[in-house]
Coordinates of C-alpha atoms and ligand atoms in Angstrom, one line a residue:
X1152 CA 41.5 134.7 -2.9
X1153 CA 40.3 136.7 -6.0
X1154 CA 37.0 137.1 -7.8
X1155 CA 36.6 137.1 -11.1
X1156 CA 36.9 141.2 -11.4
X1157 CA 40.0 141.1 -10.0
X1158 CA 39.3 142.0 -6.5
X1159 CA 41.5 140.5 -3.8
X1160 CA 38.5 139.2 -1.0
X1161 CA 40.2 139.1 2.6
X1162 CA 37.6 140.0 4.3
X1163 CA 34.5 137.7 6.2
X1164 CA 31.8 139.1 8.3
X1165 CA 30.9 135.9 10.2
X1166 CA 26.9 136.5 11.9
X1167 CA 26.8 134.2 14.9
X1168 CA 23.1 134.7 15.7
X1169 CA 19.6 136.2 13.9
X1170 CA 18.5 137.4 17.0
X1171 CA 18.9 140.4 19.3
X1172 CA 17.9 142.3 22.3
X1173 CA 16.6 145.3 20.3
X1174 CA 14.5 145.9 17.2
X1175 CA 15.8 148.2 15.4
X1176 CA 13.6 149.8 12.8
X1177 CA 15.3 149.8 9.9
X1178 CA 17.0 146.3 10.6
X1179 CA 14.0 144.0 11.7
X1180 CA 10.0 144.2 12.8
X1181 CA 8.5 144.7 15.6
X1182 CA 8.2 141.6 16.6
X1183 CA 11.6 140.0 16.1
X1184 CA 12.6 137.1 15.0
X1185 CA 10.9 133.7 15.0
X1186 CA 12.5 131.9 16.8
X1187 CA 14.7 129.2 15.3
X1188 CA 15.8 125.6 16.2
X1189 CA 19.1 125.5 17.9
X1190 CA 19.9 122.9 14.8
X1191 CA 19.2 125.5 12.1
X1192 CA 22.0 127.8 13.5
X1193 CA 25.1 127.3 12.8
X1194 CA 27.1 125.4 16.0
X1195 CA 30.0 127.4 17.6
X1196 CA 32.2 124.6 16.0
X1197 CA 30.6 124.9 12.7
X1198 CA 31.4 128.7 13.0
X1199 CA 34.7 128.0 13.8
X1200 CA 35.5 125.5 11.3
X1201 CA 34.3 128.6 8.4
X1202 CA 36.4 130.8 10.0
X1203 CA 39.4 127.9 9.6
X1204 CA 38.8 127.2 6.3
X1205 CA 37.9 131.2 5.2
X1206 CA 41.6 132.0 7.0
X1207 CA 43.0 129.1 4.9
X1208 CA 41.4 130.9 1.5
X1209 CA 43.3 133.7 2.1
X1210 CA 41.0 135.9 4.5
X1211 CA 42.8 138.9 7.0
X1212 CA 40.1 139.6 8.8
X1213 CA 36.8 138.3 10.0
X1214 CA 34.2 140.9 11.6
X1215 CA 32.0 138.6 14.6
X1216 CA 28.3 140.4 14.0
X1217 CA 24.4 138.9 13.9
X1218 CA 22.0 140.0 14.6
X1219 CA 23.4 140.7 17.9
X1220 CA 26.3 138.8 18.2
X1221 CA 26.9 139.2 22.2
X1222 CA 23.6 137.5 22.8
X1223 CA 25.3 134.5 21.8
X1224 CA 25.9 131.8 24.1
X1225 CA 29.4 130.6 23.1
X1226 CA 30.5 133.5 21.6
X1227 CA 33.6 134.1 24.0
X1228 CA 34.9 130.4 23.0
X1229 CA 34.4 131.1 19.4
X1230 CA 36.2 134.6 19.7
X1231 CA 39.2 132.4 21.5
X1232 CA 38.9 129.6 18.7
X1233 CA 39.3 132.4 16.0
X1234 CA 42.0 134.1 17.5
X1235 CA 44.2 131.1 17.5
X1236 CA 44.1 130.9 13.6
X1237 CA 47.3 131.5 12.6
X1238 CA 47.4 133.7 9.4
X1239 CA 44.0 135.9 10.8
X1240 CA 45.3 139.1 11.3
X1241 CA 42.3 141.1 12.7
X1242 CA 39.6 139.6 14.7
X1243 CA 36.8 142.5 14.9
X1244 CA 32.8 142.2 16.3
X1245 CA 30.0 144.8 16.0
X1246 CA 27.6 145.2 18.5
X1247 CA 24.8 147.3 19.4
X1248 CA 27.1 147.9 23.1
X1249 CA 24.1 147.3 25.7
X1250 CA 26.0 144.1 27.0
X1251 CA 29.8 145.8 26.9
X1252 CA 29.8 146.5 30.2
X1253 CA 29.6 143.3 31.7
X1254 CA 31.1 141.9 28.5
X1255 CA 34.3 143.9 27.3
X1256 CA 37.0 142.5 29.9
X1257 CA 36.2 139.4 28.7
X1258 CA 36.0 140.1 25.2
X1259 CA 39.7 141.9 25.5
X1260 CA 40.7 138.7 27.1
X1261 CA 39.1 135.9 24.3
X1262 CA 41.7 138.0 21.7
X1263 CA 39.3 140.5 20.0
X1264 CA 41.1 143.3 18.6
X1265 CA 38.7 146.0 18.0
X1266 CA 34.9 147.1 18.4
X1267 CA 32.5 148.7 16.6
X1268 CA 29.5 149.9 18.5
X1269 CA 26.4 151.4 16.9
X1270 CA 24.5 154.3 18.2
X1271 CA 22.2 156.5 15.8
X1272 CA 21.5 159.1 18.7
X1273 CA 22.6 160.9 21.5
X1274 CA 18.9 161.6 23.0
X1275 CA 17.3 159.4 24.9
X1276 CA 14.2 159.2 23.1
X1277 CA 15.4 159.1 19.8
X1278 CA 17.2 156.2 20.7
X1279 CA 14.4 154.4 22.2
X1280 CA 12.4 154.9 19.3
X1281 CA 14.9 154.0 16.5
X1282 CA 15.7 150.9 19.0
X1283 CA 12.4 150.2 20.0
X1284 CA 13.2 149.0 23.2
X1285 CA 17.2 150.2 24.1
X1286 CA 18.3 152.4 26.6
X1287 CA 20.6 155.3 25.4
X1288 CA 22.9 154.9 28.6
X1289 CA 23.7 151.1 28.1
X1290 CA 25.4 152.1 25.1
X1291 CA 27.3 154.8 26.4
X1292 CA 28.1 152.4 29.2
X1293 CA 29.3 149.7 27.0
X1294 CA 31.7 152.3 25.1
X1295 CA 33.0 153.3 28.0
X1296 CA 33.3 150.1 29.4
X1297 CA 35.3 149.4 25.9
X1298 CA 37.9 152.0 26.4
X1299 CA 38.5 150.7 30.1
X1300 CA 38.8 147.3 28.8
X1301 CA 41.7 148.6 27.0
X1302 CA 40.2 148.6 23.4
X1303 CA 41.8 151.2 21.3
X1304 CA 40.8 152.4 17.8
X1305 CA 36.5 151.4 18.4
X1306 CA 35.0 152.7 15.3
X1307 CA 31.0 154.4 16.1
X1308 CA 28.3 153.5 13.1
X1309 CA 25.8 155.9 12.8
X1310 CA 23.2 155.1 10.3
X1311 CA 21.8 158.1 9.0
X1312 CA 18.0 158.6 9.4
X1313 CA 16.7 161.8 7.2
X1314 CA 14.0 163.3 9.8
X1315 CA 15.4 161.4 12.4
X1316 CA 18.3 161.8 13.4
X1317 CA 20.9 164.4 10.7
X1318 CA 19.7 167.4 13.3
X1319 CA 22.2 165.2 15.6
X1320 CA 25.3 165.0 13.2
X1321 CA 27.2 167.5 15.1
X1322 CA 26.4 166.4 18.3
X1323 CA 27.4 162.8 17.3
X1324 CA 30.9 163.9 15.6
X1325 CA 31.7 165.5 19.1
X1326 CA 32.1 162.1 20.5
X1327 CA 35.5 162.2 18.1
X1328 CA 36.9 165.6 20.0
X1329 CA 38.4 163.8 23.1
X1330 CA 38.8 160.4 21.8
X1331 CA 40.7 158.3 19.6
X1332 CA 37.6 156.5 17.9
X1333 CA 36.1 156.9 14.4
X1334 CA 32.1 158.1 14.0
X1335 CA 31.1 156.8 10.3
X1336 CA 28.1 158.2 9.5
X1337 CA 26.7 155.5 7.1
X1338 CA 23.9 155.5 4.5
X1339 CA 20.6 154.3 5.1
X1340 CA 20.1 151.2 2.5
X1341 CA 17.0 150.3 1.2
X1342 CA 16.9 146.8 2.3
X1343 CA 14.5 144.1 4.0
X1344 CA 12.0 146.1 6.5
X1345 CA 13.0 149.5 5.1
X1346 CA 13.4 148.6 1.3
X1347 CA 10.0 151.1 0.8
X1348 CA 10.3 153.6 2.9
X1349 CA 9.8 157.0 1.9
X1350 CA 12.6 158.5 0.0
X1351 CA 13.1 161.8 2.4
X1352 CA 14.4 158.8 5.0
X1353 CA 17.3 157.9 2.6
X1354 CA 19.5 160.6 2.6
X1355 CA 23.0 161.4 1.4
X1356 CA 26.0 161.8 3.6
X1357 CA 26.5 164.9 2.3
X1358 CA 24.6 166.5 5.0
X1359 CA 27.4 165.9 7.5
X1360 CA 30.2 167.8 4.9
X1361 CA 27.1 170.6 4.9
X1362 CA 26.8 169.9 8.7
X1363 CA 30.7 170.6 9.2
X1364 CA 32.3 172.3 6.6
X1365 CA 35.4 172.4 8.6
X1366 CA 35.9 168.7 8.2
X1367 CA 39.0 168.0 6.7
X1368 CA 39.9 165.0 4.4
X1369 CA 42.2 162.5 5.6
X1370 CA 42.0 159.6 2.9
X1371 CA 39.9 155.9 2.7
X1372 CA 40.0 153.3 5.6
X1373 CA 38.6 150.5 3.5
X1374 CA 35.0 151.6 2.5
X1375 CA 35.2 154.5 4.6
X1376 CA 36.1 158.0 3.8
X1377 CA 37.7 159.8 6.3
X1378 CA 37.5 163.3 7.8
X1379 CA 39.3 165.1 10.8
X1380 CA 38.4 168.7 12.3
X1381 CA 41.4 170.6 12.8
X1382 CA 42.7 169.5 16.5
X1383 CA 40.4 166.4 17.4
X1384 CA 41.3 163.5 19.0
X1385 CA 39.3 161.0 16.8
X1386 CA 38.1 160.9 12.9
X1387 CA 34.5 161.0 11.2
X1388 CA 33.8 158.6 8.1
X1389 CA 31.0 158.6 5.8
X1390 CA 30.4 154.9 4.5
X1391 CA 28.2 156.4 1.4
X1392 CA 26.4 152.7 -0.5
X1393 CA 24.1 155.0 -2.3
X1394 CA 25.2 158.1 -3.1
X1395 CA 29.0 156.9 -3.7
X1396 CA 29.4 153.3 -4.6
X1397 CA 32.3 151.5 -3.5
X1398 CA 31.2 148.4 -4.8
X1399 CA 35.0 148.0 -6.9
X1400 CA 36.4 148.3 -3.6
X1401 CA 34.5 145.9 -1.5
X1402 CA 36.6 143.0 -0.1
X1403 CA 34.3 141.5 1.5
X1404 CA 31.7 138.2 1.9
X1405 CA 29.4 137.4 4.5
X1406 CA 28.1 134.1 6.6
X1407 CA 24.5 134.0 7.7
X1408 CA 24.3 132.5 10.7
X1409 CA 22.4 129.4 8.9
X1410 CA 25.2 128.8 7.3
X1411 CA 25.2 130.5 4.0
X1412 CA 28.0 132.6 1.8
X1413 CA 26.9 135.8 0.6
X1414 CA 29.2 136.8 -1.5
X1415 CA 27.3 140.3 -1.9
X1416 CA 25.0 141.9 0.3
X1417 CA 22.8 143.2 -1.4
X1418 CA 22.5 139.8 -3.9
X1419 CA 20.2 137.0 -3.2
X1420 CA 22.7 134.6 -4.2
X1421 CA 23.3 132.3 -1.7
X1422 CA 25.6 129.4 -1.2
X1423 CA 25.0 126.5 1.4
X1424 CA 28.4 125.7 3.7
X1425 CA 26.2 123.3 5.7
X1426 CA 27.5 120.0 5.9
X1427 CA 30.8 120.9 4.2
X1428 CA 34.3 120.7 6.6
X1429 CA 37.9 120.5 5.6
X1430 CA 38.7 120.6 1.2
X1431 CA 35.1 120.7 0.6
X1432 CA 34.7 124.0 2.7
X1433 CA 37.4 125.2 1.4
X1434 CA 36.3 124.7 -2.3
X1435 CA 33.4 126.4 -1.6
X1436 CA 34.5 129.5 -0.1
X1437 CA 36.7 130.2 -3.1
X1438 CA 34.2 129.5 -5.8
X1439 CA 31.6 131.4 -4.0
X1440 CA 34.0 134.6 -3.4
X1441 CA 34.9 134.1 -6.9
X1442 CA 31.4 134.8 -8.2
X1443 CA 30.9 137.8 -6.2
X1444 CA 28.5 140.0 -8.2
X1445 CA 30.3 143.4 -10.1
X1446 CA 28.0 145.9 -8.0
X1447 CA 24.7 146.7 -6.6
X1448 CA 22.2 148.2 -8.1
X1449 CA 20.8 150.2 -5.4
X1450 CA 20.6 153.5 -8.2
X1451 CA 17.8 151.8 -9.7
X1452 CA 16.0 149.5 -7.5
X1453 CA 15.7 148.2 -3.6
X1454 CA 18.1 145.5 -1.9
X1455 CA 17.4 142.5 -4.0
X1456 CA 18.4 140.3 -1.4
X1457 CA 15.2 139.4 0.7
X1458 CA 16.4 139.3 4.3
X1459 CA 17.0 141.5 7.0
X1460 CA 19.5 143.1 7.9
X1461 CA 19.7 141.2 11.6
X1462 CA 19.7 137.9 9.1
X1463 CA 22.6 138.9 6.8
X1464 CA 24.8 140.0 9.3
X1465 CA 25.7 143.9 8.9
Ligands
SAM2121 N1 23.6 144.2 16.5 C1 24.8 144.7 16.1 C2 24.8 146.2 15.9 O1 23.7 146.7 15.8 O2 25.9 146.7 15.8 C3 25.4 144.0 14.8 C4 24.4 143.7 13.7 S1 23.7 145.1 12.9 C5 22.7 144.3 11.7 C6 25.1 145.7 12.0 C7 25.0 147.1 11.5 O3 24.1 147.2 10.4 C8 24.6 148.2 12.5 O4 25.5 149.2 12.6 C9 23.3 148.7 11.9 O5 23.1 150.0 12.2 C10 23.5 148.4 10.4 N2 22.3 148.4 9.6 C11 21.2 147.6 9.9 N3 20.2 147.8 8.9 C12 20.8 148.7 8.0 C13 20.3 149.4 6.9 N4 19.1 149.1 6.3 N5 21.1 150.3 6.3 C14 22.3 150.6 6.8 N6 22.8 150.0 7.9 C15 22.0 149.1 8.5
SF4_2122 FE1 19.8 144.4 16.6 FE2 21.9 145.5 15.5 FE3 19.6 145.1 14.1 FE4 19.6 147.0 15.9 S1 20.9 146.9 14.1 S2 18.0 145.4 15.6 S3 21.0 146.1 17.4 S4 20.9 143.5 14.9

Protein backbone atom coordinates (compact mmCIF):
# COMPACT_ATOMS: atom_id res chain seq x y z
CA UNK A 1 0.00 0.00 0.00
CA UNK A 2 1.36 3.44 -1.05
CA UNK A 3 0.33 7.00 -0.45
CA UNK A 4 0.19 9.40 -2.78
CA UNK A 5 4.02 10.70 -2.15
CA UNK A 6 5.21 7.59 -2.88
CA UNK A 7 5.78 6.11 0.52
CA UNK A 8 5.32 2.45 0.90
CA UNK A 9 2.90 2.31 4.46
CA UNK A 10 3.47 -1.27 6.21
CA UNK A 11 3.21 -0.17 9.24
CA UNK A 12 -0.21 0.04 11.93
CA UNK A 13 -0.07 1.06 15.49
CA UNK A 14 -3.29 -0.56 16.64
CA UNK A 15 -4.42 1.41 20.40
CA UNK A 16 -6.55 -1.23 22.11
CA UNK A 17 -7.67 1.01 25.01
CA UNK A 18 -7.79 5.07 26.05
CA UNK A 19 -7.18 4.29 29.44
CA UNK A 20 -4.20 3.53 31.75
CA UNK A 21 -2.91 2.93 35.12
CA UNK A 22 -0.78 6.07 35.15
CA UNK A 23 -1.06 9.70 34.14
CA UNK A 24 1.56 10.59 32.62
CA UNK A 25 2.16 14.39 32.35
CA UNK A 26 2.86 14.98 29.10
CA UNK A 27 0.38 12.25 27.75
CA UNK A 28 -2.98 12.86 29.69
CA UNK A 29 -4.47 15.05 32.93
CA UNK A 30 -4.63 14.49 36.11
CA UNK A 31 -7.56 13.07 36.22
CA UNK A 32 -7.59 10.47 33.41
CA UNK A 33 -9.86 9.58 31.19
CA UNK A 34 -13.63 9.66 31.28
CA UNK A 35 -14.66 6.85 31.31
CA UNK A 36 -16.13 5.42 28.08
CA UNK A 37 -18.95 2.91 27.23
CA UNK A 38 -17.69 -0.51 26.52
CA UNK A 39 -19.78 0.10 23.06
CA UNK A 40 -17.67 3.17 22.05
CA UNK A 41 -14.43 1.02 22.09
CA UNK A 42 -13.56 -0.94 19.66
CA UNK A 43 -14.42 -4.97 20.47
CA UNK A 44 -11.42 -7.36 20.59
CA UNK A 45 -13.14 -8.78 17.34
CA UNK A 46 -13.41 -5.45 15.71
CA UNK A 47 -9.68 -4.96 16.55
CA UNK A 48 -8.90 -8.02 15.02
CA UNK A 49 -10.88 -7.77 12.01
CA UNK A 50 -8.59 -4.14 11.29
CA UNK A 51 -5.69 -5.91 11.85
CA UNK A 52 -7.06 -8.63 9.09
CA UNK A 53 -7.91 -6.40 6.65
CA UNK A 54 -4.67 -3.76 7.39
CA UNK A 55 -2.37 -7.31 6.89
CA UNK A 56 -4.47 -7.83 3.73
CA UNK A 57 -3.53 -3.99 2.49
CA UNK A 58 -0.12 -4.78 2.61
CA UNK A 59 0.93 -4.01 6.34
CA UNK A 60 4.34 -5.89 8.02
CA UNK A 61 3.93 -4.97 11.18
CA UNK A 62 1.31 -3.81 13.71
CA UNK A 63 2.61 -2.18 17.08
CA UNK A 64 -0.38 -3.26 20.02
CA UNK A 65 -0.34 0.21 22.22
CA UNK A 66 -3.30 2.62 24.01
CA UNK A 67 -3.35 4.19 26.24
CA UNK A 68 -2.11 1.36 28.14
CA UNK A 69 -2.62 -1.55 26.17
CA UNK A 70 -1.98 -4.31 29.01
CA UNK A 71 -4.88 -2.97 30.94
CA UNK A 72 -6.95 -4.47 28.36
CA UNK A 73 -9.20 -7.21 29.14
CA UNK A 74 -8.77 -9.40 25.94
CA UNK A 75 -5.69 -8.33 25.00
CA UNK A 76 -3.86 -11.83 25.20
CA UNK A 77 -6.72 -13.29 22.64
CA UNK A 78 -6.29 -10.36 20.34
CA UNK A 79 -2.31 -10.77 20.48
CA UNK A 80 -3.12 -14.71 19.53
CA UNK A 81 -5.72 -13.64 16.84
CA UNK A 82 -3.01 -11.29 15.22
CA UNK A 83 -0.34 -13.54 15.34
CA UNK A 84 -2.17 -16.10 13.22
CA UNK A 85 -2.37 -13.57 10.23
CA UNK A 86 -0.51 -14.98 7.79
CA UNK A 87 1.58 -12.29 5.81
CA UNK A 88 2.17 -10.16 9.46
CA UNK A 89 5.59 -10.33 9.93
CA UNK A 90 6.15 -8.50 13.26
CA UNK A 91 3.69 -8.37 16.01
CA UNK A 92 5.07 -5.56 18.55
CA UNK A 93 3.17 -3.78 21.89
CA UNK A 94 4.35 -0.82 23.97
CA UNK A 95 3.72 -0.61 27.40
CA UNK A 96 4.54 1.50 30.22
CA UNK A 97 6.01 -2.28 31.91
CA UNK A 98 4.21 -2.03 35.48
CA UNK A 99 2.02 -5.24 34.53
CA UNK A 100 5.14 -7.29 32.73
CA UNK A 101 5.78 -9.22 35.46
CA UNK A 102 2.76 -11.02 35.90
CA UNK A 103 2.21 -10.45 32.20
CA UNK A 104 5.31 -11.32 29.91
CA UNK A 105 5.15 -15.24 29.99
CA UNK A 106 2.03 -15.01 28.72
CA UNK A 107 2.52 -12.38 26.34
CA UNK A 108 5.72 -14.58 24.83
CA UNK A 109 3.30 -17.32 24.65
CA UNK A 110 0.02 -15.26 22.69
CA UNK A 111 3.07 -14.80 19.73
CA UNK A 112 4.28 -11.25 20.52
CA UNK A 113 7.63 -10.71 19.07
CA UNK A 114 9.08 -7.75 20.79
CA UNK A 115 8.50 -5.01 23.54
CA UNK A 116 9.02 -1.67 23.96
CA UNK A 117 8.76 -0.38 27.54
CA UNK A 118 8.88 3.29 28.45
CA UNK A 119 10.70 4.65 31.37
CA UNK A 120 11.76 8.51 31.44
CA UNK A 121 13.88 8.01 34.72
CA UNK A 122 15.94 5.99 36.79
CA UNK A 123 15.01 7.92 40.22
CA UNK A 124 12.39 7.10 42.07
CA UNK A 125 10.85 10.37 42.40
CA UNK A 126 11.33 11.59 39.18
CA UNK A 127 9.48 8.77 38.03
CA UNK A 128 6.63 9.29 40.33
CA UNK A 129 6.27 12.72 39.40
CA UNK A 130 6.46 12.37 35.56
CA UNK A 131 3.98 9.30 36.13
CA UNK A 132 2.02 10.71 38.66
CA UNK A 133 1.24 7.76 40.38
CA UNK A 134 3.97 4.80 39.04
CA UNK A 135 6.45 3.10 40.88
CA UNK A 136 10.04 3.16 39.39
CA UNK A 137 10.60 -0.68 40.47
CA UNK A 138 7.50 -2.08 38.59
CA UNK A 139 9.11 -1.05 35.51
CA UNK A 140 12.29 -2.38 36.21
CA UNK A 141 10.50 -5.44 37.28
CA UNK A 142 8.55 -5.74 34.20
CA UNK A 143 11.88 -5.43 31.94
CA UNK A 144 13.33 -7.81 33.75
CA UNK A 145 10.55 -9.93 33.81
CA UNK A 146 10.72 -9.31 29.73
CA UNK A 147 14.22 -10.72 29.31
CA UNK A 148 13.18 -13.83 31.46
CA UNK A 149 10.32 -14.37 29.40
CA UNK A 150 12.65 -14.84 26.65
CA UNK A 151 12.03 -11.46 24.71
CA UNK A 152 15.07 -10.47 22.89
CA UNK A 153 15.82 -7.09 21.09
CA UNK A 154 13.13 -4.83 23.82
CA UNK A 155 13.59 -1.35 22.66
CA UNK A 156 13.52 1.47 26.02
CA UNK A 157 11.61 5.05 25.05
CA UNK A 158 12.72 7.68 26.87
CA UNK A 159 10.97 10.87 26.28
CA UNK A 160 13.14 13.68 26.86
CA UNK A 161 12.00 16.28 29.51
CA UNK A 162 14.30 19.59 29.38
CA UNK A 163 14.63 20.26 33.38
CA UNK A 164 13.42 17.01 34.03
CA UNK A 165 15.02 14.51 33.23
CA UNK A 166 18.40 15.23 30.33
CA UNK A 167 20.62 15.36 33.88
CA UNK A 168 19.66 11.44 33.59
CA UNK A 169 20.81 10.68 29.92
CA UNK A 170 23.85 8.90 30.94
CA UNK A 171 22.58 7.14 33.53
CA UNK A 172 19.69 5.94 31.22
CA UNK A 173 22.09 4.93 28.17
CA UNK A 174 23.91 2.63 30.89
CA UNK A 175 21.00 0.36 30.83
CA UNK A 176 22.47 -0.48 27.05
CA UNK A 177 26.19 -1.52 28.58
CA UNK A 178 25.12 -5.16 29.58
CA UNK A 179 22.18 -5.69 27.44
CA UNK A 180 21.09 -6.26 24.14
CA UNK A 181 18.22 -3.58 24.15
CA UNK A 182 17.92 -0.14 22.41
CA UNK A 183 17.31 3.21 24.77
CA UNK A 184 15.81 5.88 22.17
CA UNK A 185 15.78 8.94 23.61
CA UNK A 186 12.73 10.60 21.88
CA UNK A 187 11.59 14.20 21.46
CA UNK A 188 9.09 15.83 23.51
CA UNK A 189 6.17 16.81 20.99
CA UNK A 190 4.02 19.52 21.54
CA UNK A 191 0.82 17.77 21.50
CA UNK A 192 -2.61 17.55 23.48
CA UNK A 193 -1.88 18.29 27.38
CA UNK A 194 1.64 19.58 26.65
CA UNK A 195 1.02 21.47 23.30
CA UNK A 196 1.81 24.94 25.51
CA UNK A 197 4.25 24.18 27.65
CA UNK A 198 7.15 26.28 28.03
CA UNK A 199 9.65 25.92 25.34
CA UNK A 200 12.89 25.14 27.75
CA UNK A 201 10.65 21.58 28.21
CA UNK A 202 11.07 20.84 24.44
CA UNK A 203 14.46 20.12 23.91
CA UNK A 204 16.60 18.71 21.19
CA UNK A 205 18.25 15.34 21.24
CA UNK A 206 21.26 16.80 20.83
CA UNK A 207 21.92 16.91 24.43
CA UNK A 208 22.51 13.16 24.48
CA UNK A 209 25.38 13.44 21.46
CA UNK A 210 26.67 16.56 23.97
CA UNK A 211 25.93 14.13 26.85
CA UNK A 212 28.17 11.25 25.13
CA UNK A 213 30.38 12.31 22.73
CA UNK A 214 31.76 8.95 22.54
CA UNK A 215 28.63 7.64 20.89
CA UNK A 216 29.24 6.25 17.79
CA UNK A 217 26.89 6.15 14.66
CA UNK A 218 25.54 2.93 13.55
CA UNK A 219 22.86 3.88 10.81
CA UNK A 220 18.65 4.31 10.91
CA UNK A 221 16.27 1.56 12.37
CA UNK A 222 13.16 2.95 10.84
CA UNK A 223 12.70 6.48 12.47
CA UNK A 224 15.41 5.93 14.75
CA UNK A 225 18.93 6.89 14.54
CA UNK A 226 21.30 4.78 15.97
CA UNK A 227 24.37 5.06 18.21
CA UNK A 228 26.76 2.48 19.95
CA UNK A 229 29.65 3.27 22.66
CA UNK A 230 32.57 1.47 21.80
CA UNK A 231 32.12 -2.15 23.60
CA UNK A 232 28.39 -2.13 24.80
CA UNK A 233 26.10 -4.70 24.71
CA UNK A 234 22.97 -2.68 23.44
CA UNK A 235 22.41 0.64 21.15
CA UNK A 236 20.98 4.24 21.95
CA UNK A 237 18.49 5.95 19.39
CA UNK A 238 17.37 9.39 19.12
CA UNK A 239 13.75 9.47 17.52
CA UNK A 240 14.24 13.46 16.82
CA UNK A 241 10.12 14.77 15.42
CA UNK A 242 11.23 18.31 15.98
CA UNK A 243 14.54 18.98 15.58
CA UNK A 244 15.03 16.33 12.58
CA UNK A 245 11.91 15.51 10.70
CA UNK A 246 11.55 12.16 9.35
CA UNK A 247 8.21 12.76 8.18
CA UNK A 248 9.43 11.32 4.25
CA UNK A 249 10.29 8.33 6.01
CA UNK A 250 7.33 7.62 8.18
CA UNK A 251 5.51 4.28 7.29
CA UNK A 252 3.18 4.40 9.38
CA UNK A 253 -0.90 4.86 10.34
CA UNK A 254 -2.60 4.58 13.44
CA UNK A 255 -6.14 3.12 14.93
CA UNK A 256 -7.71 4.95 17.87
CA UNK A 257 -9.15 2.67 19.88
CA UNK A 258 -12.71 4.16 18.73
CA UNK A 259 -12.10 3.02 15.76
CA UNK A 260 -10.58 5.70 13.66
CA UNK A 261 -7.55 5.78 10.91
CA UNK A 262 -5.05 8.31 11.51
CA UNK A 263 -3.17 8.39 8.80
CA UNK A 264 -0.78 11.06 10.49
CA UNK A 265 -0.34 11.79 14.00
CA UNK A 266 0.00 14.84 14.25
CA UNK A 267 -3.27 15.53 11.66
CA UNK A 268 -6.70 15.82 12.75
CA UNK A 269 -7.85 14.00 9.91
CA UNK A 270 -9.74 11.25 10.86
CA UNK A 271 -11.39 8.39 9.16
CA UNK A 272 -14.31 6.18 10.69
CA UNK A 273 -13.63 2.06 10.33
CA UNK A 274 -16.68 1.61 12.52
CA UNK A 275 -19.20 -0.54 11.00
CA UNK A 276 -16.96 -1.37 8.01
CA UNK A 277 -15.70 -5.51 7.78
CA UNK A 278 -14.46 -7.41 4.87
CA UNK A 279 -13.94 -5.14 1.05
CA UNK A 280 -15.38 -2.26 2.73
CA UNK A 281 -12.54 -2.17 5.43
CA UNK A 282 -10.35 -2.96 3.20
CA UNK A 283 -11.20 0.09 0.83
CA UNK A 284 -10.94 2.20 3.49
CA UNK A 285 -7.66 1.43 4.86
CA UNK A 286 -6.09 2.01 1.47
CA UNK A 287 -7.67 5.27 0.63
CA UNK A 288 -7.09 6.55 4.06
CA UNK A 289 -3.21 5.51 3.96
CA UNK A 290 -3.25 7.01 0.64
CA UNK A 291 -4.05 10.48 1.84
CA UNK A 292 -1.55 10.56 4.46
CA UNK A 293 -0.51 14.13 4.89
CA UNK A 294 3.29 15.19 3.28
CA UNK A 295 4.60 16.26 6.86
CA UNK A 296 3.97 17.92 10.09
CA UNK A 297 4.27 21.14 10.78
CA UNK A 298 5.54 21.01 14.28
CA UNK A 299 8.46 24.00 13.04
CA UNK A 300 5.75 26.40 13.09
CA UNK A 301 2.87 25.53 15.17
CA UNK A 302 1.60 22.83 18.04
CA UNK A 303 0.17 19.23 17.21
CA UNK A 304 -2.84 20.07 15.27
CA UNK A 305 -4.53 17.04 16.03
CA UNK A 306 -6.67 17.63 19.33
CA UNK A 307 -6.28 14.48 21.35
CA UNK A 308 -3.97 13.07 23.66
CA UNK A 309 -1.49 11.18 23.36
CA UNK A 310 -3.19 8.14 25.55
CA UNK A 311 -6.14 8.67 22.75
CA UNK A 312 -4.07 8.39 19.63
CA UNK A 313 -2.14 5.63 20.55
CA UNK A 314 1.83 6.46 20.68
N1 LIG B 1 1.13 3.22 27.88
C1 LIG B 1 2.12 2.76 26.97
C2 LIG B 1 3.47 3.37 27.24
O1 LIG B 1 3.53 4.37 27.97
O2 LIG B 1 4.44 2.85 26.73
C3 LIG B 1 1.75 2.93 25.51
C4 LIG B 1 1.07 4.22 25.10
S1 LIG B 1 2.07 5.69 25.26
C5 LIG B 1 0.94 6.92 24.68
C6 LIG B 1 3.23 5.44 23.96
C7 LIG B 1 4.46 6.30 23.98
O3 LIG B 1 4.10 7.64 23.69
C8 LIG B 1 5.21 6.32 25.30
O4 LIG B 1 6.55 5.93 25.08
C9 LIG B 1 5.12 7.76 25.72
O5 LIG B 1 6.26 8.15 26.44
C10 LIG B 1 5.00 8.48 24.39
N2 LIG B 1 4.43 9.82 24.48
C11 LIG B 1 3.27 10.21 25.07
N3 LIG B 1 3.08 11.54 24.93
C12 LIG B 1 4.15 12.02 24.23
C13 LIG B 1 4.54 13.31 23.76
N4 LIG B 1 3.80 14.38 23.97
N5 LIG B 1 5.70 13.41 23.06
C14 LIG B 1 6.48 12.33 22.83
N6 LIG B 1 6.15 11.07 23.23
C15 LIG B 1 5.01 10.93 23.93
FE1 LIG C 1 -0.20 5.86 30.27
FE2 LIG C 1 1.66 5.47 28.44
FE3 LIG C 1 0.32 7.80 28.55
FE4 LIG C 1 2.03 7.24 30.47
S1 LIG C 1 2.53 7.53 28.31
S2 LIG C 1 -0.08 8.01 30.76
S3 LIG C 1 1.85 5.07 30.63
S4 LIG C 1 -0.55 5.84 28.05
Amino acid sequence: MYDLTGRKIDYLRLSVTDLCNYRCIYCMGPDGVCKRSHREILSIEELAEIGRAAVECGVEKIRLTGGEPLVRRGILDLCRMLRDLEGLEELTLTTNGAALPQMAASLKAAGVDRLNISLDTLNEDTFRAITRRGDLRQTLDGLAAAEAAGFTHTKINTVLIGGVNDIEIRTLAELTRDRDISLRFIELMPLGVCADWPRERFISADAVLKAMPELEPMGTDGVAELYRVPGWAGTVGLIRPMSHCFCERCNRIRVTADGRLKPCLHSDMEIPLRGLSGGALERAIREAASIKPESHHLGQRSSDSRRNMNEIGG
